[in-house]
PDB file of C-alpha atoms in Angstrom:
ATOM      1  CA  MET A   1     -20.081 -88.633 -50.408  1.00  0.00           C
ATOM      2  CA  GLU A   2     -19.993 -85.101 -51.769  1.00  0.00           C
ATOM      3  CA  TRP A   3     -16.754 -83.123 -51.673  1.00  0.00           C
ATOM      4  CA  GLU A   4     -18.341 -80.563 -49.350  1.00  0.00           C
ATOM      5  CA  ASN A   5     -19.176 -83.163 -46.749  1.00  0.00           C
ATOM      6  CA  GLN A   6     -16.639 -83.685 -44.007  1.00  0.00           C
ATOM      7  CA  THR A   7     -15.153 -87.061 -43.257  1.00  0.00           C
ATOM      8  CA  ILE A   8     -13.103 -88.192 -40.313  1.00  0.00           C
ATOM      9  CA  LEU A   9      -9.724 -88.911 -41.846  1.00  0.00           C
ATOM     10  CA  VAL A  10      -7.888 -91.808 -40.271  1.00  0.00           C
ATOM     11  CA  GLU A  11      -4.758 -91.565 -42.396  1.00  0.00           C
ATOM     12  CA  PHE A  12      -2.801 -89.417 -44.820  1.00  0.00           C
ATOM     13  CA  PHE A  13      -0.871 -90.353 -47.929  1.00  0.00           C
ATOM     14  CA  LEU A  14       2.684 -88.951 -48.046  1.00  0.00           C
ATOM     15  CA  LYS A  15       3.444 -88.307 -51.697  1.00  0.00           C
ATOM     16  CA  GLY A  16       7.159 -87.652 -51.242  1.00  0.00           C
ATOM     17  CA  LEU A  17       9.051 -88.663 -54.377  1.00  0.00           C
ATOM     18  CA  SER A  18       6.527 -91.305 -55.425  1.00  0.00           C
ATOM     19  CA  GLY A  19       6.601 -89.862 -58.938  1.00  0.00           C
ATOM     20  CA  TYR A  20      10.350 -90.485 -59.136  1.00  0.00           C
ATOM     21  CA  PRO A  21      10.912 -94.188 -58.239  1.00  0.00           C
ATOM     22  CA  ARG A  22      14.563 -94.206 -59.332  1.00  0.00           C
ATOM     23  CA  LEU A  23      15.335 -91.217 -57.138  1.00  0.00           C
ATOM     24  CA  GLU A  24      13.762 -92.944 -54.130  1.00  0.00           C
ATOM     25  CA  LEU A  25      16.398 -95.692 -54.062  1.00  0.00           C
ATOM     26  CA  LEU A  26      19.210 -93.188 -54.589  1.00  0.00           C
ATOM     27  CA  PHE A  27      17.996 -90.934 -51.804  1.00  0.00           C
ATOM     28  CA  PHE A  28      17.437 -93.924 -49.507  1.00  0.00           C
ATOM     29  CA  VAL A  29      21.161 -94.713 -49.676  1.00  0.00           C
ATOM     30  CA  LEU A  30      22.244 -91.073 -49.394  1.00  0.00           C
ATOM     31  CA  ILE A  31      19.965 -90.245 -46.484  1.00  0.00           C
ATOM     32  CA  LEU A  32      20.900 -93.449 -44.633  1.00  0.00           C
ATOM     33  CA  ILE A  33      24.601 -92.545 -44.883  1.00  0.00           C
ATOM     34  CA  MET A  34      23.867 -88.972 -43.766  1.00  0.00           C
ATOM     35  CA  TYR A  35      21.807 -90.221 -40.824  1.00  0.00           C
ATOM     36  CA  VAL A  36      24.693 -92.389 -39.611  1.00  0.00           C
ATOM     37  CA  VAL A  37      27.030 -89.393 -39.900  1.00  0.00           C
ATOM     38  CA  ILE A  38      24.516 -87.261 -37.965  1.00  0.00           C
ATOM     39  CA  LEU A  39      24.353 -89.782 -35.115  1.00  0.00           C
ATOM     40  CA  LEU A  40      28.131 -90.275 -34.948  1.00  0.00           C
ATOM     41  CA  GLY A  41      29.068 -86.612 -35.356  1.00  0.00           C
ATOM     42  CA  ASN A  42      26.542 -85.103 -32.975  1.00  0.00           C
ATOM     43  CA  GLY A  43      26.946 -87.977 -30.532  1.00  0.00           C
ATOM     44  CA  THR A  44      30.700 -87.334 -30.425  1.00  0.00           C
ATOM     45  CA  LEU A  45      30.165 -83.616 -29.761  1.00  0.00           C
ATOM     46  CA  ILE A  46      27.802 -84.386 -26.880  1.00  0.00           C
ATOM     47  CA  LEU A  47      30.259 -86.908 -25.443  1.00  0.00           C
ATOM     48  CA  ILE A  48      33.291 -84.616 -25.512  1.00  0.00           C
ATOM     49  CA  SER A  49      31.299 -81.659 -24.159  1.00  0.00           C
ATOM     50  CA  ILE A  50      30.457 -83.827 -21.145  1.00  0.00           C
ATOM     51  CA  LEU A  51      33.805 -85.590 -20.618  1.00  0.00           C
ATOM     52  CA  ASP A  52      36.261 -82.763 -21.358  1.00  0.00           C
ATOM     53  CA  SER A  53      36.385 -80.225 -18.505  1.00  0.00           C
ATOM     54  CA  HIS A  54      37.812 -77.562 -20.856  1.00  0.00           C
ATOM     55  CA  LEU A  55      34.504 -77.571 -22.714  1.00  0.00           C
ATOM     56  CA  HIS A  56      32.355 -76.949 -19.629  1.00  0.00           C
ATOM     57  CA  THR A  57      31.486 -73.449 -20.807  1.00  0.00           C
ATOM     58  CA  PRO A  58      28.209 -71.809 -21.927  1.00  0.00           C
ATOM     59  CA  MET A  59      29.199 -71.968 -25.603  1.00  0.00           C
ATOM     60  CA  TYR A  60      29.771 -75.719 -25.576  1.00  0.00           C
ATOM     61  CA  PHE A  61      26.756 -76.286 -23.349  1.00  0.00           C
ATOM     62  CA  PHE A  62      24.628 -74.652 -26.049  1.00  0.00           C
ATOM     63  CA  MET A  63      26.482 -76.659 -28.683  1.00  0.00           C
ATOM     64  CA  GLY A  64      25.720 -79.900 -26.818  1.00  0.00           C
ATOM     65  CA  ASN A  65      22.048 -78.939 -26.686  1.00  0.00           C
ATOM     66  CA  LEU A  66      22.105 -78.215 -30.419  1.00  0.00           C
ATOM     67  CA  SER A  67      23.679 -81.596 -31.168  1.00  0.00           C
ATOM     68  CA  PHE A  68      21.106 -83.392 -29.010  1.00  0.00           C
ATOM     69  CA  LEU A  69      18.379 -81.410 -30.764  1.00  0.00           C
ATOM     70  CA  ASP A  70      19.685 -82.453 -34.202  1.00  0.00           C
ATOM     71  CA  ILE A  71      19.695 -86.113 -33.151  1.00  0.00           C
ATOM     72  CA  CYS A  72      16.117 -85.863 -31.870  1.00  0.00           C
ATOM     73  CA  TYR A  73      14.928 -83.928 -34.913  1.00  0.00           C
ATOM     74  CA  THR A  74      16.343 -86.352 -37.462  1.00  0.00           C
ATOM     75  CA  THR A  75      15.310 -89.435 -35.490  1.00  0.00           C
ATOM     76  CA  THR A  76      11.686 -88.297 -35.556  1.00  0.00           C
ATOM     77  CA  SER A  77      11.692 -87.950 -39.341  1.00  0.00           C
ATOM     78  CA  ILE A  78      14.472 -89.841 -41.141  1.00  0.00           C
ATOM     79  CA  PRO A  79      13.686 -93.488 -40.169  1.00  0.00           C
ATOM     80  CA  SER A  80      10.062 -93.142 -41.287  1.00  0.00           C
ATOM     81  CA  THR A  81      11.173 -91.440 -44.510  1.00  0.00           C
ATOM     82  CA  LEU A  82      13.599 -94.280 -45.238  1.00  0.00           C
ATOM     83  CA  VAL A  83      10.855 -96.847 -44.678  1.00  0.00           C
ATOM     84  CA  SER A  84       8.517 -94.974 -47.019  1.00  0.00           C
ATOM     85  CA  PHE A  85      11.152 -95.030 -49.781  1.00  0.00           C
ATOM     86  CA  LEU A  86      11.173 -98.841 -49.759  1.00  0.00           C
ATOM     87  CA  SER A  87       7.513 -99.414 -48.997  1.00  0.00           C
ATOM     88  CA  GLU A  88       4.650 -99.331 -51.457  1.00  0.00           C
ATOM     89  CA  ARG A  89       2.341 -98.272 -48.633  1.00  0.00           C
ATOM     90  CA  LYS A  90       3.085 -94.601 -47.968  1.00  0.00           C
ATOM     91  CA  THR A  91       0.258 -93.834 -45.575  1.00  0.00           C
ATOM     92  CA  ILE A  92       0.430 -92.488 -42.036  1.00  0.00           C
ATOM     93  CA  SER A  93      -2.303 -92.367 -39.430  1.00  0.00           C
ATOM     94  CA  PHE A  94      -3.831 -89.028 -38.462  1.00  0.00           C
ATOM     95  CA  SER A  95      -2.532 -89.308 -34.887  1.00  0.00           C
ATOM     96  CA  SER A  96       0.998 -90.257 -35.982  1.00  0.00           C
ATOM     97  CA  CYS A  97       0.994 -87.360 -38.416  1.00  0.00           C
ATOM     98  CA  ALA A  98       0.002 -84.982 -35.612  1.00  0.00           C
ATOM     99  CA  VAL A  99       2.809 -86.284 -33.390  1.00  0.00           C
ATOM    100  CA  ARG A 100       5.418 -85.868 -36.129  1.00  0.00           C
ATOM    101  CA  MET A 101       4.091 -82.422 -36.953  1.00  0.00           C
ATOM    102  CA  PHE A 102       4.396 -81.438 -33.287  1.00  0.00           C
ATOM    103  CA  LEU A 103       7.927 -82.827 -32.897  1.00  0.00           C
ATOM    104  CA  GLY A 104       9.233 -81.309 -36.133  1.00  0.00           C
ATOM    105  CA  LEU A 105       7.876 -77.849 -35.346  1.00  0.00           C
ATOM    106  CA  ALA A 106       9.086 -78.015 -31.729  1.00  0.00           C
ATOM    107  CA  MET A 107      12.627 -78.966 -32.760  1.00  0.00           C
ATOM    108  CA  GLY A 108      12.758 -76.322 -35.492  1.00  0.00           C
ATOM    109  CA  THR A 109      11.590 -73.559 -33.150  1.00  0.00           C
ATOM    110  CA  THR A 110      14.011 -74.634 -30.430  1.00  0.00           C
ATOM    111  CA  GLU A 111      16.939 -74.567 -32.864  1.00  0.00           C
ATOM    112  CA  CYS A 112      16.109 -71.011 -33.968  1.00  0.00           C
ATOM    113  CA  VAL A 113      16.009 -69.790 -30.366  1.00  0.00           C
ATOM    114  CA  LEU A 114      19.180 -71.720 -29.448  1.00  0.00           C
ATOM    115  CA  LEU A 115      21.112 -70.142 -32.320  1.00  0.00           C
ATOM    116  CA  GLY A 116      20.013 -66.730 -31.035  1.00  0.00           C
ATOM    117  CA  MET A 117      21.223 -67.613 -27.531  1.00  0.00           C
ATOM    118  CA  MET A 118      24.571 -68.736 -28.923  1.00  0.00           C
ATOM    119  CA  ALA A 119      24.968 -65.435 -30.779  1.00  0.00           C
ATOM    120  CA  PHE A 120      24.294 -63.519 -27.559  1.00  0.00           C
ATOM    121  CA  ASP A 121      26.896 -65.662 -25.792  1.00  0.00           C
ATOM    122  CA  ARG A 122      29.518 -64.772 -28.432  1.00  0.00           C
ATOM    123  CA  TYR A 123      28.573 -61.087 -28.159  1.00  0.00           C
ATOM    124  CA  VAL A 124      29.107 -61.037 -24.397  1.00  0.00           C
ATOM    125  CA  ALA A 125      32.344 -63.039 -24.674  1.00  0.00           C
ATOM    126  CA  ILE A 126      33.885 -60.642 -27.187  1.00  0.00           C
ATOM    127  CA  CYS A 127      32.324 -57.259 -26.399  1.00  0.00           C
ATOM    128  CA  ASN A 128      32.113 -57.622 -22.602  1.00  0.00           C
ATOM    129  CA  PRO A 129      34.809 -60.176 -21.694  1.00  0.00           C
ATOM    130  CA  LEU A 130      35.288 -58.897 -18.119  1.00  0.00           C
ATOM    131  CA  ARG A 131      31.593 -59.287 -17.337  1.00  0.00           C
ATOM    132  CA  TYR A 132      31.237 -62.595 -19.205  1.00  0.00           C
ATOM    133  CA  PRO A 133      31.582 -64.871 -16.105  1.00  0.00           C
ATOM    134  CA  VAL A 134      28.848 -62.872 -14.376  1.00  0.00           C
ATOM    135  CA  ILE A 135      26.408 -62.441 -17.280  1.00  0.00           C
ATOM    136  CA  MET A 136      26.832 -65.985 -18.613  1.00  0.00           C
ATOM    137  CA  SER A 137      26.980 -67.794 -15.284  1.00  0.00           C
ATOM    138  CA  LYS A 138      25.478 -71.234 -14.815  1.00  0.00           C
ATOM    139  CA  ASP A 139      22.410 -69.612 -13.303  1.00  0.00           C
ATOM    140  CA  SER A 140      21.967 -67.805 -16.633  1.00  0.00           C
ATOM    141  CA  PHE A 141      22.923 -70.123 -19.474  1.00  0.00           C
ATOM    142  CA  VAL A 142      21.145 -73.230 -18.152  1.00  0.00           C
ATOM    143  CA  PRO A 143      17.753 -71.443 -17.919  1.00  0.00           C
ATOM    144  CA  MET A 144      18.445 -69.885 -21.357  1.00  0.00           C
ATOM    145  CA  ALA A 145      18.876 -73.346 -22.898  1.00  0.00           C
ATOM    146  CA  ALA A 146      15.895 -74.756 -20.999  1.00  0.00           C
ATOM    147  CA  GLY A 147      13.821 -71.771 -22.101  1.00  0.00           C
ATOM    148  CA  SER A 148      14.652 -72.535 -25.739  1.00  0.00           C
ATOM    149  CA  TRP A 149      13.207 -76.030 -25.367  1.00  0.00           C
ATOM    150  CA  ILE A 150      10.126 -74.756 -23.491  1.00  0.00           C
ATOM    151  CA  ILE A 151       9.447 -72.103 -26.159  1.00  0.00           C
ATOM    152  CA  GLY A 152       9.720 -74.750 -28.874  1.00  0.00           C
ATOM    153  CA  VAL A 153       7.293 -77.092 -27.127  1.00  0.00           C
ATOM    154  CA  ILE A 154       4.726 -74.374 -26.351  1.00  0.00           C
ATOM    155  CA  ASN A 155       4.799 -72.906 -29.868  1.00  0.00           C
ATOM    156  CA  SER A 156       4.465 -76.323 -31.455  1.00  0.00           C
ATOM    157  CA  ALA A 157       1.708 -77.427 -29.077  1.00  0.00           C
ATOM    158  CA  VAL A 158      -0.394 -74.327 -29.795  1.00  0.00           C
ATOM    159  CA  GLN A 159      -0.051 -74.563 -33.574  1.00  0.00           C
ATOM    160  CA  THR A 160      -0.560 -78.342 -33.660  1.00  0.00           C
ATOM    161  CA  VAL A 161      -3.735 -78.152 -31.559  1.00  0.00           C
ATOM    162  CA  PHE A 162      -5.250 -75.553 -33.901  1.00  0.00           C
ATOM    163  CA  VAL A 163      -4.354 -77.634 -36.978  1.00  0.00           C
ATOM    164  CA  VAL A 164      -5.728 -80.985 -35.743  1.00  0.00           C
ATOM    165  CA  GLN A 165      -9.049 -79.290 -34.943  1.00  0.00           C
ATOM    166  CA  LEU A 166      -9.511 -78.293 -38.583  1.00  0.00           C
ATOM    167  CA  PRO A 167     -12.097 -80.239 -40.607  1.00  0.00           C
ATOM    168  CA  PHE A 168     -10.596 -82.392 -43.372  1.00  0.00           C
ATOM    169  CA  CYS A 169     -12.393 -83.662 -46.452  1.00  0.00           C
ATOM    170  CA  ARG A 170     -11.612 -86.455 -48.890  1.00  0.00           C
ATOM    171  CA  ASN A 171      -8.259 -85.055 -50.042  1.00  0.00           C
ATOM    172  CA  ASN A 172      -5.654 -86.737 -47.825  1.00  0.00           C
ATOM    173  CA  VAL A 173      -2.552 -86.515 -50.048  1.00  0.00           C
ATOM    174  CA  ILE A 174       0.278 -84.598 -48.355  1.00  0.00           C
ATOM    175  CA  ASN A 175       2.606 -83.402 -51.101  1.00  0.00           C
ATOM    176  CA  HIS A 176       5.678 -83.766 -48.898  1.00  0.00           C
ATOM    177  CA  PHE A 177       8.073 -86.267 -47.258  1.00  0.00           C
ATOM    178  CA  SER A 178       6.671 -85.684 -43.798  1.00  0.00           C
ATOM    179  CA  CYS A 179       3.736 -84.100 -41.994  1.00  0.00           C
ATOM    180  CA  GLU A 180       4.872 -80.515 -42.415  1.00  0.00           C
ATOM    181  CA  ILE A 181       2.350 -78.238 -40.750  1.00  0.00           C
ATOM    182  CA  LEU A 182       1.774 -75.998 -43.775  1.00  0.00           C
ATOM    183  CA  ALA A 183       1.281 -78.987 -46.095  1.00  0.00           C
ATOM    184  CA  VAL A 184      -1.315 -80.465 -43.704  1.00  0.00           C
ATOM    185  CA  MET A 185      -3.118 -77.143 -43.277  1.00  0.00           C
ATOM    186  CA  LYS A 186      -3.632 -76.873 -47.034  1.00  0.00           C
ATOM    187  CA  LEU A 187      -5.711 -80.079 -46.954  1.00  0.00           C
ATOM    188  CA  ALA A 188      -8.337 -78.610 -44.618  1.00  0.00           C
ATOM    189  CA  CYS A 189     -11.737 -77.895 -46.118  1.00  0.00           C
ATOM    190  CA  ALA A 190     -12.172 -74.740 -44.046  1.00  0.00           C
ATOM    191  CA  ASP A 191     -10.819 -71.232 -43.765  1.00  0.00           C
ATOM    192  CA  ILE A 192      -7.227 -71.453 -42.483  1.00  0.00           C
ATOM    193  CA  SER A 193      -6.583 -67.705 -42.291  1.00  0.00           C
ATOM    194  CA  GLY A 194      -6.626 -67.907 -38.481  1.00  0.00           C
ATOM    195  CA  ASN A 195      -4.012 -70.657 -38.522  1.00  0.00           C
ATOM    196  CA  GLU A 196      -1.918 -68.693 -40.980  1.00  0.00           C
ATOM    197  CA  PHE A 197      -2.075 -65.637 -38.713  1.00  0.00           C
ATOM    198  CA  ILE A 198      -0.940 -67.721 -35.732  1.00  0.00           C
ATOM    199  CA  MET A 199       1.891 -69.127 -37.842  1.00  0.00           C
ATOM    200  CA  LEU A 200       2.886 -65.618 -38.940  1.00  0.00           C
ATOM    201  CA  VAL A 201       3.020 -64.381 -35.345  1.00  0.00           C
ATOM    202  CA  ALA A 202       5.001 -67.454 -34.247  1.00  0.00           C
ATOM    203  CA  THR A 203       7.417 -67.073 -37.157  1.00  0.00           C
ATOM    204  CA  THR A 204       8.000 -63.428 -36.280  1.00  0.00           C
ATOM    205  CA  LEU A 205       8.586 -64.182 -32.602  1.00  0.00           C
ATOM    206  CA  PHE A 206      10.560 -67.404 -32.753  1.00  0.00           C
ATOM    207  CA  VAL A 207      12.291 -67.342 -36.164  1.00  0.00           C
ATOM    208  CA  LEU A 208      12.784 -63.737 -37.228  1.00  0.00           C
ATOM    209  CA  THR A 209      13.407 -62.315 -33.730  1.00  0.00           C
ATOM    210  CA  PRO A 210      16.317 -64.720 -33.043  1.00  0.00           C
ATOM    211  CA  LEU A 211      17.641 -63.882 -36.513  1.00  0.00           C
ATOM    212  CA  LEU A 212      17.470 -60.168 -35.668  1.00  0.00           C
ATOM    213  CA  LEU A 213      19.314 -60.876 -32.396  1.00  0.00           C
ATOM    214  CA  ILE A 214      21.992 -62.766 -34.336  1.00  0.00           C
ATOM    215  CA  ILE A 215      22.414 -59.930 -36.859  1.00  0.00           C
ATOM    216  CA  ILE A 216      22.674 -57.259 -34.143  1.00  0.00           C
ATOM    217  CA  SER A 217      25.099 -59.387 -32.110  1.00  0.00           C
ATOM    218  CA  TYR A 218      27.439 -59.927 -35.042  1.00  0.00           C
ATOM    219  CA  ILE A 219      27.318 -56.271 -36.093  1.00  0.00           C
ATOM    220  CA  LEU A 220      28.452 -55.328 -32.581  1.00  0.00           C
ATOM    221  CA  ILE A 221      31.047 -58.121 -32.607  1.00  0.00           C
ATOM    222  CA  ILE A 222      32.511 -56.962 -35.930  1.00  0.00           C
ATOM    223  CA  VAL A 223      32.644 -53.340 -34.740  1.00  0.00           C
ATOM    224  CA  SER A 224      34.396 -54.463 -31.556  1.00  0.00           C
ATOM    225  CA  ILE A 225      36.910 -56.627 -33.421  1.00  0.00           C
ATOM    226  CA  LEU A 226      37.758 -53.890 -35.926  1.00  0.00           C
ATOM    227  CA  LYS A 227      38.856 -51.702 -33.026  1.00  0.00           C
ATOM    228  CA  ILE A 228      41.445 -54.315 -32.014  1.00  0.00           C
ATOM    229  CA  ARG A 229      44.553 -54.001 -34.180  1.00  0.00           C
ATOM    230  CA  SER A 230      46.285 -57.215 -33.211  1.00  0.00           C
ATOM    231  CA  SER A 231      46.243 -60.959 -33.715  1.00  0.00           C
ATOM    232  CA  GLU A 232      43.839 -61.128 -30.772  1.00  0.00           C
ATOM    233  CA  GLY A 233      41.106 -59.743 -33.022  1.00  0.00           C
ATOM    234  CA  ARG A 234      41.649 -62.454 -35.617  1.00  0.00           C
ATOM    235  CA  SER A 235      41.590 -65.146 -32.927  1.00  0.00           C
ATOM    236  CA  LYS A 236      38.246 -63.833 -31.677  1.00  0.00           C
ATOM    237  CA  VAL A 237      36.820 -64.056 -35.185  1.00  0.00           C
ATOM    238  CA  SER A 238      37.675 -67.765 -35.300  1.00  0.00           C
ATOM    239  CA  THR A 239      35.560 -68.417 -32.178  1.00  0.00           C
ATOM    240  CA  CYS A 240      32.499 -67.068 -34.014  1.00  0.00           C
ATOM    241  CA  SER A 241      33.107 -68.529 -37.467  1.00  0.00           C
ATOM    242  CA  ALA A 242      31.631 -71.964 -36.694  1.00  0.00           C
ATOM    243  CA  HIS A 243      28.441 -70.528 -35.228  1.00  0.00           C
ATOM    244  CA  LEU A 244      28.095 -67.977 -38.033  1.00  0.00           C
ATOM    245  CA  THR A 245      28.517 -70.701 -40.663  1.00  0.00           C
ATOM    246  CA  MET A 246      25.762 -72.745 -39.004  1.00  0.00           C
ATOM    247  CA  VAL A 247      23.459 -69.725 -38.955  1.00  0.00           C
ATOM    248  CA  ILE A 248      24.040 -69.000 -42.640  1.00  0.00           C
ATOM    249  CA  ILE A 249      23.285 -72.606 -43.632  1.00  0.00           C
ATOM    250  CA  PHE A 250      20.250 -72.921 -41.345  1.00  0.00           C
ATOM    251  CA  TYR A 251      18.565 -69.598 -42.054  1.00  0.00           C
ATOM    252  CA  GLY A 252      19.747 -69.471 -45.657  1.00  0.00           C
ATOM    253  CA  THR A 253      17.907 -72.705 -46.407  1.00  0.00           C
ATOM    254  CA  ILE A 254      14.737 -71.525 -44.631  1.00  0.00           C
ATOM    255  CA  LEU A 255      14.694 -68.167 -46.399  1.00  0.00           C
ATOM    256  CA  PHE A 256      15.352 -69.755 -49.787  1.00  0.00           C
ATOM    257  CA  LYS A 257      12.618 -72.324 -49.249  1.00  0.00           C
ATOM    258  CA  TYR A 258       9.858 -69.969 -48.128  1.00  0.00           C
ATOM    259  CA  MET A 259      10.795 -66.659 -49.781  1.00  0.00           C
ATOM    260  CA  LYS A 260      11.933 -67.650 -53.272  1.00  0.00           C
ATOM    261  CA  PRO A 261       9.587 -66.297 -55.962  1.00  0.00           C
ATOM    262  CA  LYS A 262       7.045 -68.638 -57.525  1.00  0.00           C
ATOM    263  CA  SER A 263       5.536 -67.719 -60.857  1.00  0.00           C
ATOM    264  CA  LYS A 264       1.928 -68.554 -61.634  1.00  0.00           C
ATOM    265  CA  GLU A 265       3.013 -70.698 -64.567  1.00  0.00           C
ATOM    266  CA  THR A 266       5.219 -72.979 -62.492  1.00  0.00           C
ATOM    267  CA  LEU A 267       3.418 -72.871 -59.173  1.00  0.00           C
ATOM    268  CA  ASN A 268       1.767 -76.256 -59.607  1.00  0.00           C
ATOM    269  CA  SER A 269       4.366 -77.960 -61.765  1.00  0.00           C
ATOM    270  CA  ASP A 270       5.935 -81.266 -60.773  1.00  0.00           C
ATOM    271  CA  ASP A 271       9.435 -79.871 -61.215  1.00  0.00           C
ATOM    272  CA  LEU A 272       8.752 -77.135 -58.710  1.00  0.00           C
ATOM    273  CA  ASP A 273       7.303 -79.633 -56.265  1.00  0.00           C
ATOM    274  CA  ALA A 274      10.395 -81.827 -56.547  1.00  0.00           C
ATOM    275  CA  THR A 275      12.638 -78.794 -56.035  1.00  0.00           C
ATOM    276  CA  ASP A 276      10.778 -77.749 -52.892  1.00  0.00           C
ATOM    277  CA  LYS A 277      11.005 -81.253 -51.490  1.00  0.00           C
ATOM    278  CA  LEU A 278      14.741 -81.480 -52.114  1.00  0.00           C
ATOM    279  CA  ILE A 279      15.237 -78.102 -50.422  1.00  0.00           C
ATOM    280  CA  SER A 280      13.250 -79.391 -47.450  1.00  0.00           C
ATOM    281  CA  MET A 281      15.478 -82.473 -47.389  1.00  0.00           C
ATOM    282  CA  PHE A 282      18.566 -80.240 -47.364  1.00  0.00           C
ATOM    283  CA  TYR A 283      17.135 -78.358 -44.392  1.00  0.00           C
ATOM    284  CA  GLY A 284      16.146 -81.506 -42.504  1.00  0.00           C
ATOM    285  CA  VAL A 285      19.147 -83.757 -43.177  1.00  0.00           C
ATOM    286  CA  ILE A 286      22.206 -81.927 -44.446  1.00  0.00           C
ATOM    287  CA  THR A 287      22.070 -79.093 -41.895  1.00  0.00           C
ATOM    288  CA  PRO A 288      22.190 -81.439 -38.843  1.00  0.00           C
ATOM    289  CA  MET A 289      24.984 -83.364 -40.570  1.00  0.00           C
ATOM    290  CA  MET A 290      27.021 -80.210 -41.217  1.00  0.00           C
ATOM    291  CA  ASN A 291      26.839 -78.832 -37.663  1.00  0.00           C
ATOM    292  CA  PRO A 292      29.335 -81.242 -36.027  1.00  0.00           C
ATOM    293  CA  LEU A 293      31.590 -81.130 -39.089  1.00  0.00           C
ATOM    294  CA  ILE A 294      31.698 -77.329 -38.959  1.00  0.00           C
ATOM    295  CA  TYR A 295      32.474 -77.271 -35.251  1.00  0.00           C
ATOM    296  CA  SER A 296      35.135 -79.968 -35.472  1.00  0.00           C
ATOM    297  CA  LEU A 297      36.885 -78.416 -38.487  1.00  0.00           C
ATOM    298  CA  ARG A 298      36.783 -74.775 -37.366  1.00  0.00           C
ATOM    299  CA  ASN A 299      37.265 -75.073 -33.614  1.00  0.00           C
ATOM    300  CA  LYS A 300      40.637 -75.864 -32.018  1.00  0.00           C
ATOM    301  CA  ASP A 301      39.116 -76.728 -28.629  1.00  0.00           C
ATOM    302  CA  VAL A 302      36.870 -79.375 -30.176  1.00  0.00           C
ATOM    303  CA  LYS A 303      39.748 -80.834 -32.203  1.00  0.00           C
ATOM    304  CA  GLU A 304      41.917 -81.123 -29.096  1.00  0.00           C
ATOM    305  CA  ALA A 305      39.069 -82.659 -27.100  1.00  0.00           C
ATOM    306  CA  VAL A 306      38.467 -85.299 -29.804  1.00  0.00           C
ATOM    307  CA  LYS A 307      42.201 -86.118 -29.968  1.00  0.00           C
ATOM    308  CA  HIS A 308      42.361 -86.387 -26.178  1.00  0.00           C
ATOM    309  CA  LEU A 309      39.322 -88.698 -26.133  1.00  0.00           C
ATOM    310  CA  LEU A 310      40.812 -90.923 -28.855  1.00  0.00           C
ATOM    311  CA  ARG A 311      44.213 -91.092 -27.124  1.00  0.00           C
ATOM    312  CA  ARG A 312      42.597 -91.998 -23.828  1.00  0.00           C
ATOM    313  CA  ASN A 313      40.602 -94.827 -25.447  1.00  0.00           C
ATOM    314  CA  VAL A 314      43.707 -96.117 -27.274  1.00  0.00           C
ATOM    315  CA  PHE A 315      45.773 -96.195 -24.082  1.00  0.00           C
ATOM    316  CA  LYS A 316      42.989 -98.009 -22.229  1.00  0.00           C
ATOM    317  CA  LYS A 317      43.089-100.753 -24.832  1.00  0.00           C
TER     318      LYS A 317
END
């Protein structure tokens, strides 16, 4: 069959780190350990946010949603990646690839919007503390969290539908660990400028707009705190430090991955490919692992809730 002729692809080949067999075993062990930490850490945060009445606030409600999101996101990608490291067969069916592409994009979009919501919550808490109970009431923050999930699902559904309708030719090698939407789009034997435009619009709305909201919120927070010449100002900074650290790690990885310069000489090199894949792994594994660690280490309320939960379990025994 000629290259120009279309074929109905039934599976893709995930290249991953197939060119680095020694690294595959090393990363299998590392990622497995990280996945266990992700499940334990985020699971603990969800548990204490439900059981401890002191944490029944908008901030910790958003945090619980973020932890649940991280568990879902990693569970849709890590187990299959671990299996591929040990298996000689690194193929995935077209339908399974579409499902993973949809889930990954939905979770990523939802996390961006959630981080923006959390920044707005911190802004209201610090800059408008008297109006906080009214603005961030249960009738407000629950729909805000639900809206984040709905936006993620709709954005992912639209982009996934447009991608799976593209015609694919004989090239079925995805140069990635998973079915990342951009990596799949590049395999299409058709003009993908329309898909790229849709992706650009979605990125502007659901990635850059929340980032702009976060930046504006923290500028206003810093200005407000600088006007307070007391220890109260420093204590308010500590309530934002965990969220701000998460934002820096999350968006810093995304910006570095997609905006770092690529010279023509190294654009197609294997070293560059390996670097991009490792950056993607950092974004998809280390970030969800760091979130509960950041919140537990930099938040007194979470520390006290964990200690209370442990003491209660010890006394029961």
